[in-house]
Structures are given as structure tokens and as C-alpha cells.
Amino acid sequence: MNRLRSLYAVLLAAGFPSCSSPSAPETPPAPAASTPAAPAVPATPPDPHFVEVAEAAGLKTVLYCGGPDKDHILESVGSGAAFVDYDGDGRLDVYLVNAWALDEEPSRVRLKGRNALYRNRGDGTFEDVTARAGVSDESWGCGVSAADYDNDGKVDLYVTNFGPNRLYRNRGDGTFEQVAEKAGVADPGWGAGSAFFDADGDGDLDLYVANYIDTNMDEVLSARRTILWREKVKVLAGPFGLRGGRDRFYRNNGDGTFRDATDEAGMTDTAESYGLGVLASDLDDDGDVDVYVANDSNPNFLYRNNGDGTFTEVGSWSGAGLNGEGVAQAGMGVDAGDVDGDGLEDVFVTNFAQDTATLYHNEGGLLFNDVSGAQGLKAVTYEALKWGCSFLDVDHDADVDLVVVNGHIYPQVDQVPELHESYRQRPFFFRNDKGRLTDVSKRAGPGMQRAVSARGLAVGDYDDDGDLDLLVTAIDSPPLLLRNDTPRKGHWLKLRLLNRHGSPAVGARAVLKGAGKSQTRELRSGSTYQSQSALELHFGLGAATAVETLEVRWPGGRKSFVRDLKVDRTVTLHEPEAGATASGRAPTPETPSR
Amino acid sequence: MRNLIPAAILGATMLGYQAARPQAPNAAPKTDSAASVAASTYEHLATAIIEIEATEDELVKSILIGYHTAAQNHLRAAARDAQGRVGHLEAAAAEVANIANEGDKRIQAIRQRLAKAGHTHNTDAETKEDYMFVTNKEKKGLVALAARISRAGANASAADLEGLGAELSRLFESAIAPE
């Protein structure tokens, strides 16, 4: 693998009141210390190539989830993972959420799995720093999201559990303090996806938590398989017939604590839907963050931000609550990306087996149209049971491709060959060919041929070579680390957008123009399935050897505008201070990345 | 509904007790009197259960009529009120979606509780297809209509809105008509 050492160009970008001030002075980026050799751009895109390297990289923690037979639905949902730079050294570390192992006869807890934090050594390997960092926890873990909730410049972790959730405040010295109870976010339900976002534009991050099912450990241990799957084999029951958990919205008080503001914000989960995936994104591009929730076996929610910190649920008529057939699907994971380059984020939702994944084309104004059939996704995705998903530009051709990880929840399907299903499944890789998603999974390298019962997916450039790698969790297995070894074609740019507190500016939106193409990215906490991707933005640039313009809209509405950025490097941009927007500020000297 | 069930059980038990009581005093008990009382009680309970299910039908139908009325009112208001048109259209679309889903989010939660207790709101308990009134096919038509209403926009004409209202009436009458 051609390992390129990326460089930072640390910029204090000039901010302007709006883009309608073209005569205002622009602040050019600092020159790069060196420019990596520009790769040749082939006429046809190369096939993606992923290689599985978790064991060699030192990621060995087995992620448990119940007993071998999966008698209760809790044993089927798995746990997530995060790519997160917890120590601020510029390298992506790995956090793994773990659940418990159960015995079957008699049904009892065999082992309480512990969450794990791995520090990136910078040489492609990781060291287990869980004990030192104080983030192990032996709850039955489910998901994780990351952001700096207390504006101290350090990224914190929120872990959803079957039982009280945990909030790990990053002390900045390599250790964390568990403060969920003190902060008021120790939700006792069965938490799944979660996401931090600034709901009310007050400069601090609020929190949405999807809760799945209302049950308890006695029911888990006494569960028996009673449902006949496809008239062949007895499998676990649910979620249909079980009581859904109510999602929660916590408003940040600005003092390190939150309050449950679910009802006052208009986010009361009266349907008691089976919430799993959470996407916090400005889907109507009106400057505030909307929330999309993928619900299992219920209509999905789309909460429109009213601009004042309250929300209106519009999923039922927006076109994104049901599929194009008017059917509520079994939603699992969710992500958003601009598939067709029209500047609006389309929404992708993964669903259960024997049903298709759904791509909702964003038509503006929070109106969506199910284009799964037109995209050819139906036939490809129908049989698999789909979970984590993410849009990303794997091949640097200046559009977003799509990765989906799969795995059944019923191990019993392996006993019945005529079902043509398997518990362990391969992931999907869809290459974006001029707005059309083409299934090239079988040509995407040996890493993409690994069949596991996958659940979580996080995306990030852990080896700092400029392309995006994949972290995948699987049931009763160590994670997979799928290193992206795709032959280098187009150029790339990574953006680290830091707010005034020095932490990732969750909610910031960047629009980049180069070689006649415009691309949009948004910095998000949450998304995918119970997992957290790197809190930085990655652009493939194709043949563009420079970024003509980069516009960043920061949370709160300030804008930065940068021209003629060099490529094939990591650039850090800081949110302009209040009052510094009219004249801009001189850039600080470029600093090396390490 | 939750409150009606224990009341119905109590009522049926009382009726059974009343039916059995004249046999009790003075006369020697017949050998089958206990079984007879049990059967009588169960019969009354069965009557109550059947009537409760019929009541459920009527209740759901009245809920749907409420959504339909609200949707039509919003469409008419949208025609009158140019400034609030988009809001009324969104509200109308939400009501139509409630018809399509045979209930709003609160009703959906109730349905899940009923399902847990073994009582499904769906016509086909196995496949979970078709609600009590709205079939899957009708649902698709109503969802598509909700989308059209939400997209009608601020410039929708009175004739456009009248047309949407007429289509809603047609779909609604078809949905609640006896199969």
C-alpha cells in the first residue's frame, strides 16, 4: 500500500458574513510543506480493494451478544464501534462496544463483555488502553456516539446500553470520567442509536437517543424461540408483539448537564416505535439540524427542526417514513449522502432480510422519493439482513459510494439449506457511477468477501494515507478492520473542522468545488448503525489538482470561504471568532500532522 | 379498550351468576349445575368478547372518519388562506397519512400492545397484512395522495385543492366500505 504521510495545512479561514460579499478579502491557505506526487487518473474507475487486517492491527476483542441460539431479540442486535481521536494526536483510535455472553441450558449469564478502547500507535497497529482510560464498563452495551458535549475541546463518548447508558467525559489526559447520572443522560431503557447535535443553535450539543424495546433480563433469560421463520425453523420472537421503548431527547443545559426535553421539543415517541438508527442532518438545508430515526417494523420518523429548538414529525407524509409501496419496513441503520450531486443529502436506510434497503432521494423541502427500484437496489439487497451503512468516496472519483454490512439474526437459517440464507453474510459495496449505484461487492477485494454476522460500521482513515477504511463489528467475533487498498486514482482532501472550543464542529457543512464539480459533506455524530465514524470530512477529488473554493457553514450560521486549496492533504479549519468575520484573519503557519 | 375488557369480564361474570342463582336455594343441587353455570358464564363472556370486537370496529371507523373530516377541513382552509396554505396542506397530508396507517402514532402504540396480548389489528395476523379497514392496496393509494397534497405548494389553485379533496373522499369511502 502506498502509504502517504498526510500534511496539515492549519488554516484560520477567513469568515464572511455571507457569500454575497465577493469583494471581501479572502485568506488563502498556507502553502503545504510538500505536495505528494499527483496520481494519474484512469479513464475507468478501479475496483475498490479492501483487506482485512484487524488481528494484525491488534484489534482482538471478541464482541459477545447472548447465547449461540439467540432465543431473545436482545441477543440479535449486536453492538457498535467508533473511530475517534480521543487523545487529540490526529490519529483515529478505536472504541468497541461489547455485550454479554449467555449460556443456553440453563439460560444464564456466562460472561460480561467489556468495552474496549484501542489507541492508534501510528504504525497501523493499536494498543489496548481500556483499563488506563477507564471506559471498559460491563453493561450489556449496544451503541456509541461521540462529540464534545461540554465544549472543553475534547471528544466525549456516549454509550447506549441495555440498561443505564454511559457518558464518558474525556479528561484530556488519556482518561475518562463516567458522568451519565450526573449529566442526566443515564437513560435506563434499551438504548440503540444516538446522536449529538445542536438542536437549538445555542452552541452546545443536545442528544437524541433511540430506544428499541421495553423488556428486562428475566424475559431475556426465559425467552424461547416461538416464531416459525419462512415456515421452516423456529426462531426468536419480535419485535412485533413486544412493547417499544420510547426515544429520548436531551437538551444540553450548557453546564455539563442535560434535561429530558423530549415532550417540550415535540419529539414524544407516542408510537413507542422500535427505534434503532439515528441520523442528525440538515436535510432541508435551511441551517438547522433535522432528525431521522430508522424504526424497526414501524414507520420511520423525520423530525423537522422548526428553527427554535422544537420539532415537527413529518415522516408520515414526507415520503421518507414508508417505502414507495407505502409499507413500514424494518429499519436498522441510516446514513445520508448526496448520491446524485444535486447538493441535497439523500437518505439510505437498511432493512430486514427478505426486504430491500431503501434509498430516499431528497427532492428538497423535506420531501423524499423512494428510488431504490430505479437504482437497482431491490434485487441486490433483498435477501440480506442489512445493518450499518455509510456513504463515502472510496475511489476518490468525486462522488459518494455506499457500503452496507450484513448478517442474519437467526443462526437457525444455517440449518435449512432450502432457505438460501446464511447467518454470516458478506457486505455490499456500491460504486457510484454517475449517480447510479453499481454493485461491485464481489470485486471489492478479499476483505469484502469475509462473511460474518455484521452489525456496526464506522468509517475513517485510520492509517492516515488519505483514503477511507472500514471498522465493522460482528456478533460473537472480533471486529473487522477493512483497510482500503484501492489503487490510488483521484486526489483527495480531508477536513478537520474545529469549532471555537477546538473540538469537532458537529453540524458543520462544507461545500467544495473543483474540476467543475460541487460536493457537499456534513460533520455528524451518530448515523450508520449504533456506531460513530470519524469526526472529519473526506472528499475524493478525481482529477482536480486544486480545490477551487471551499465554503464551510458552521453551526450557528457563520461561514468561511477558502479558495485554491492544495490537495492530497489534511487541512484543519477553525471556526472564526465572533466579530472576526468581516475582515478575516491571517492564517497560522502550516504545521506537520504529527 | 383496556378499561372495557375488565368491565366486560366482570359484567359477564355477574350475568352468569344471576343466571345460576335461582337454582341455588332450597333445592338439592343438580349434578351438572356447576358445569352449567360455568358454560353460561362463558357464553356471556363470549358475547361480550364478540361485542367488544364489533365495538373495536366501530371505534376505529369513527377514528378514521375523524381524520378524514380533519383532512377535508384543512384542504378547504388551504383554499381560503393563501398565507397559511402550506401549513394546512401539511396538516391535511398528515391526516391522510393517519388514515393510510389506520391510526396516528398513539394508535400504533396501542396496536403493539394489543399484539403483545395476542390480539392483532391486522386482518391477516400471520403476514400482518391489511388493517381492519384499509387494505395494503388502499394504503398505498392514500400514502401517494398524502405525498401529492404535501407537494401541492403555496401556489396550488382552489380547483387543484378541490380535486385533491374529491380524490380523498373517493379513496376514503372505498376504504371504509364493507368488503
PDB file of N, CA and C in Angstrom, chain A residues 161-207:
ATOM      1  N   ASN A 161     -26.796   1.356  26.285  1.00  0.00           N
ATOM      2  CA  ASN A 161     -26.771   0.020  26.867  1.00  0.00           C
ATOM      3  C   ASN A 161     -28.173  -0.561  26.955  1.00  0.00           C
ATOM      4  N   PHE A 162     -28.229  -1.841  27.170  1.00  0.00           N
ATOM      5  CA  PHE A 162     -29.446  -2.473  27.677  1.00  0.00           C
ATOM      6  C   PHE A 162     -29.383  -2.278  29.189  1.00  0.00           C
ATOM      7  N   GLY A 163     -29.959  -1.182  29.634  1.00  0.00           N
ATOM      8  CA  GLY A 163     -29.739  -0.700  30.997  1.00  0.00           C
ATOM      9  C   GLY A 163     -29.203   0.717  30.905  1.00  0.00           C
ATOM     10  N   PRO A 164     -28.863   1.299  32.034  1.00  0.00           N
ATOM     11  CA  PRO A 164     -28.458   2.712  32.015  1.00  0.00           C
ATOM     12  C   PRO A 164     -27.296   3.001  31.055  1.00  0.00           C
ATOM     13  N   ASN A 165     -27.483   4.051  30.279  1.00  0.00           N
ATOM     14  CA  ASN A 165     -26.441   4.452  29.336  1.00  0.00           C
ATOM     15  C   ASN A 165     -25.290   5.137  30.065  1.00  0.00           C
ATOM     16  N   ARG A 166     -24.151   5.240  29.386  1.00  0.00           N
ATOM     17  CA  ARG A 166     -22.962   5.845  29.985  1.00  0.00           C
ATOM     18  C   ARG A 166     -22.517   7.057  29.173  1.00  0.00           C
ATOM     19  N   LEU A 167     -22.076   8.062  29.877  1.00  0.00           N
ATOM     20  CA  LEU A 167     -21.453   9.217  29.223  1.00  0.00           C
ATOM     21  C   LEU A 167     -20.039   9.334  29.767  1.00  0.00           C
ATOM     22  N   TYR A 168     -19.067   9.147  28.888  1.00  0.00           N
ATOM     23  CA  TYR A 168     -17.667   9.219  29.301  1.00  0.00           C
ATOM     24  C   TYR A 168     -17.112  10.581  28.926  1.00  0.00           C
ATOM     25  N   ARG A 169     -16.892  11.380  29.946  1.00  0.00           N
ATOM     26  CA  ARG A 169     -16.312  12.711  29.717  1.00  0.00           C
ATOM     27  C   ARG A 169     -14.797  12.562  29.597  1.00  0.00           C
ATOM     28  N   ASN A 170     -14.293  13.093  28.514  1.00  0.00           N
ATOM     29  CA  ASN A 170     -12.865  12.998  28.229  1.00  0.00           C
ATOM     30  C   ASN A 170     -12.108  14.027  29.065  1.00  0.00           C
ATOM     31  N   ARG A 171     -11.230  13.537  29.931  1.00  0.00           N
ATOM     32  CA  ARG A 171     -10.490  14.464  30.802  1.00  0.00           C
ATOM     33  C   ARG A 171      -9.327  15.128  30.069  1.00  0.00           C
ATOM     34  N   GLY A 172      -8.958  14.584  28.943  1.00  0.00           N
ATOM     35  CA  GLY A 172      -7.868  15.184  28.172  1.00  0.00           C
ATOM     36  C   GLY A 172      -6.500  14.670  28.526  1.00  0.00           C
ATOM     37  N   ASP A 173      -6.441  13.721  29.452  1.00  0.00           N
ATOM     38  CA  ASP A 173      -5.141  13.155  29.833  1.00  0.00           C
ATOM     39  C   ASP A 173      -5.087  11.668  29.511  1.00  0.00           C
ATOM     40  N   GLY A 174      -5.952  11.263  28.596  1.00  0.00           N
ATOM     41  CA  GLY A 174      -5.996   9.847  28.241  1.00  0.00           C
ATOM     42  C   GLY A 174      -6.964   9.048  29.075  1.00  0.00           C
ATOM     43  N   THR A 175      -7.662   9.717  29.983  1.00  0.00           N
ATOM     44  CA  THR A 175      -8.641   9.009  30.807  1.00  0.00           C
ATOM     45  C   THR A 175     -10.009   9.673  30.678  1.00  0.00           C
ATOM     46  N   PHE A 176     -11.018   8.921  31.080  1.00  0.00           N
ATOM     47  CA  PHE A 176     -12.399   9.391  31.011  1.00  0.00           C
ATOM     48  C   PHE A 176     -13.064   9.268  32.378  1.00  0.00           C
ATOM     49  N   GLU A 177     -14.093  10.073  32.561  1.00  0.00           N
ATOM     50  CA  GLU A 177     -14.889  10.020  33.781  1.00  0.00           C
ATOM     51  C   GLU A 177     -16.327   9.700  33.381  1.00  0.00           C
ATOM     52  N   GLN A 178     -16.925   8.697  34.005  1.00  0.00           N
ATOM     53  CA  GLN A 178     -18.291   8.306  33.669  1.00  0.00           C
ATOM     54  C   GLN A 178     -19.267   9.226  34.417  1.00  0.00           C
ATOM     55  N   VAL A 179     -20.016  10.032  33.662  1.00  0.00           N
ATOM     56  CA  VAL A 179     -20.826  11.088  34.292  1.00  0.00           C
ATOM     57  C   VAL A 179     -22.291  11.034  33.863  1.00  0.00           C
ATOM     58  N   ALA A 180     -22.744   9.911  33.352  1.00  0.00           N
ATOM     59  CA  ALA A 180     -24.095   9.879  32.776  1.00  0.00           C
ATOM     60  C   ALA A 180     -25.165  10.273  33.794  1.00  0.00           C
ATOM     61  N   GLU A 181     -25.062   9.761  34.998  1.00  0.00           N
ATOM     62  CA  GLU A 181     -26.076  10.071  36.005  1.00  0.00           C
ATOM     63  C   GLU A 181     -26.028  11.557  36.350  1.00  0.00           C
ATOM     64  N   LYS A 182     -24.809  12.049  36.586  1.00  0.00           N
ATOM     65  CA  LYS A 182     -24.637  13.460  36.948  1.00  0.00           C
ATOM     66  C   LYS A 182     -25.106  14.381  35.824  1.00  0.00           C
ATOM     67  N   ALA A 183     -24.902  13.932  34.608  1.00  0.00           N
ATOM     68  CA  ALA A 183     -25.282  14.755  33.461  1.00  0.00           C
ATOM     69  C   ALA A 183     -26.740  14.591  33.082  1.00  0.00           C
ATOM     70  N   GLY A 184     -27.411  13.598  33.671  1.00  0.00           N
ATOM     71  CA  GLY A 184     -28.839  13.432  33.399  1.00  0.00           C
ATOM     72  C   GLY A 184     -29.161  12.677  32.123  1.00  0.00           C
ATOM     73  N   VAL A 185     -28.231  11.842  31.654  1.00  0.00           N
ATOM     74  CA  VAL A 185     -28.471  11.108  30.406  1.00  0.00           C
ATOM     75  C   VAL A 185     -28.307   9.595  30.590  1.00  0.00           C
ATOM     76  N   ALA A 186     -28.475   9.125  31.828  1.00  0.00           N
ATOM     77  CA  ALA A 186     -28.328   7.687  32.092  1.00  0.00           C
ATOM     78  C   ALA A 186     -29.650   6.986  31.804  1.00  0.00           C
ATOM     79  N   ASP A 187     -30.127   7.132  30.602  1.00  0.00           N
ATOM     80  CA  ASP A 187     -31.414   6.553  30.226  1.00  0.00           C
ATOM     81  C   ASP A 187     -31.418   5.054  30.545  1.00  0.00           C
ATOM     82  N   PRO A 188     -32.406   4.581  31.291  1.00  0.00           N
ATOM     83  CA  PRO A 188     -32.359   3.187  31.742  1.00  0.00           C
ATOM     84  C   PRO A 188     -32.897   2.180  30.737  1.00  0.00           C
ATOM     85  N   GLY A 189     -33.442   2.649  29.618  1.00  0.00           N
ATOM     86  CA  GLY A 189     -34.066   1.720  28.665  1.00  0.00           C
ATOM     87  C   GLY A 189     -33.045   0.938  27.860  1.00  0.00           C
ATOM     88  N   TRP A 190     -33.535   0.315  26.821  1.00  0.00           N
ATOM     89  CA  TRP A 190     -32.662  -0.424  25.908  1.00  0.00           C
ATOM     90  C   TRP A 190     -32.278   0.548  24.796  1.00  0.00           C
ATOM     91  N   GLY A 191     -31.135   1.188  24.963  1.00  0.00           N
ATOM     92  CA  GLY A 191     -30.701   2.195  24.007  1.00  0.00           C
ATOM     93  C   GLY A 191     -30.074   1.571  22.777  1.00  0.00           C
ATOM     94  N   ALA A 192     -30.241   2.239  21.655  1.00  0.00           N
ATOM     95  CA  ALA A 192     -29.653   1.753  20.401  1.00  0.00           C
ATOM     96  C   ALA A 192     -28.820   2.873  19.791  1.00  0.00           C
ATOM     97  N   GLY A 193     -29.306   3.474  18.697  1.00  0.00           N
ATOM     98  CA  GLY A 193     -28.570   4.577  18.091  1.00  0.00           C
ATOM     99  C   GLY A 193     -28.705   5.852  18.904  1.00  0.00           C
ATOM    100  N   SER A 194     -27.707   6.713  18.770  1.00  0.00           N
ATOM    101  CA  SER A 194     -27.769   8.015  19.432  1.00  0.00           C
ATOM    102  C   SER A 194     -26.975   9.006  18.586  1.00  0.00           C
ATOM    103  N   ALA A 195     -27.252  10.281  18.808  1.00  0.00           N
ATOM    104  CA  ALA A 195     -26.512  11.298  18.059  1.00  0.00           C
ATOM    105  C   ALA A 195     -26.535  12.614  18.823  1.00  0.00           C
ATOM    106  N   PHE A 196     -25.374  13.254  18.874  1.00  0.00           N
ATOM    107  CA  PHE A 196     -25.279  14.613  19.400  1.00  0.00           C
ATOM    108  C   PHE A 196     -25.519  15.591  18.251  1.00  0.00           C
ATOM    109  N   PHE A 197     -26.208  16.665  18.523  1.00  0.00           N
ATOM    110  CA  PHE A 197     -26.389  17.728  17.521  1.00  0.00           C
ATOM    111  C   PHE A 197     -26.911  18.957  18.236  1.00  0.00           C
ATOM    112  N   ASP A 198     -26.695  20.099  17.631  1.00  0.00           N
ATOM    113  CA  ASP A 198     -27.162  21.342  18.239  1.00  0.00           C
ATOM    114  C   ASP A 198     -28.575  21.618  17.728  1.00  0.00           C
ATOM    115  N   ALA A 199     -29.543  21.235  18.529  1.00  0.00           N
ATOM    116  CA  ALA A 199     -30.939  21.332  18.086  1.00  0.00           C
ATOM    117  C   ALA A 199     -31.430  22.765  18.054  1.00  0.00           C
ATOM    118  N   ASP A 200     -30.910  23.589  18.957  1.00  0.00           N
ATOM    119  CA  ASP A 200     -31.493  24.909  19.153  1.00  0.00           C
ATOM    120  C   ASP A 200     -30.533  26.047  18.828  1.00  0.00           C
ATOM    121  N   GLY A 201     -29.392  25.724  18.238  1.00  0.00           N
ATOM    122  CA  GLY A 201     -28.472  26.768  17.812  1.00  0.00           C
ATOM    123  C   GLY A 201     -27.866  27.575  18.936  1.00  0.00           C
ATOM    124  N   ASP A 202     -27.797  26.980  20.132  1.00  0.00           N
ATOM    125  CA  ASP A 202     -27.260  27.737  21.265  1.00  0.00           C
ATOM    126  C   ASP A 202     -25.785  27.463  21.502  1.00  0.00           C
ATOM    127  N   GLY A 203     -25.168  26.690  20.594  1.00  0.00           N
ATOM    128  CA  GLY A 203     -23.733  26.491  20.693  1.00  0.00           C
ATOM    129  C   GLY A 203     -23.310  25.290  21.490  1.00  0.00           C
ATOM    130  N   ASP A 204     -24.260  24.560  22.062  1.00  0.00           N
ATOM    131  CA  ASP A 204     -23.876  23.296  22.697  1.00  0.00           C
ATOM    132  C   ASP A 204     -24.690  22.163  22.102  1.00  0.00           C
ATOM    133  N   LEU A 205     -24.199  20.967  22.316  1.00  0.00           N
ATOM    134  CA  LEU A 205     -24.762  19.813  21.630  1.00  0.00           C
ATOM    135  C   LEU A 205     -25.810  19.111  22.477  1.00  0.00           C
ATOM    136  N   ASP A 206     -26.967  18.932  21.884  1.00  0.00           N
ATOM    137  CA  ASP A 206     -28.045  18.178  22.506  1.00  0.00           C
ATOM    138  C   ASP A 206     -27.924  16.715  22.071  1.00  0.00           C
ATOM    139  N   LEU A 207     -28.803  15.883  22.540  1.00  0.00           N
ATOM    140  CA  LEU A 207     -28.615  14.439  22.340  1.00  0.00           C
ATOM    141  C   LEU A 207     -29.947  13.759  22.087  1.00  0.00           C
TER     142      LEU A 207
END
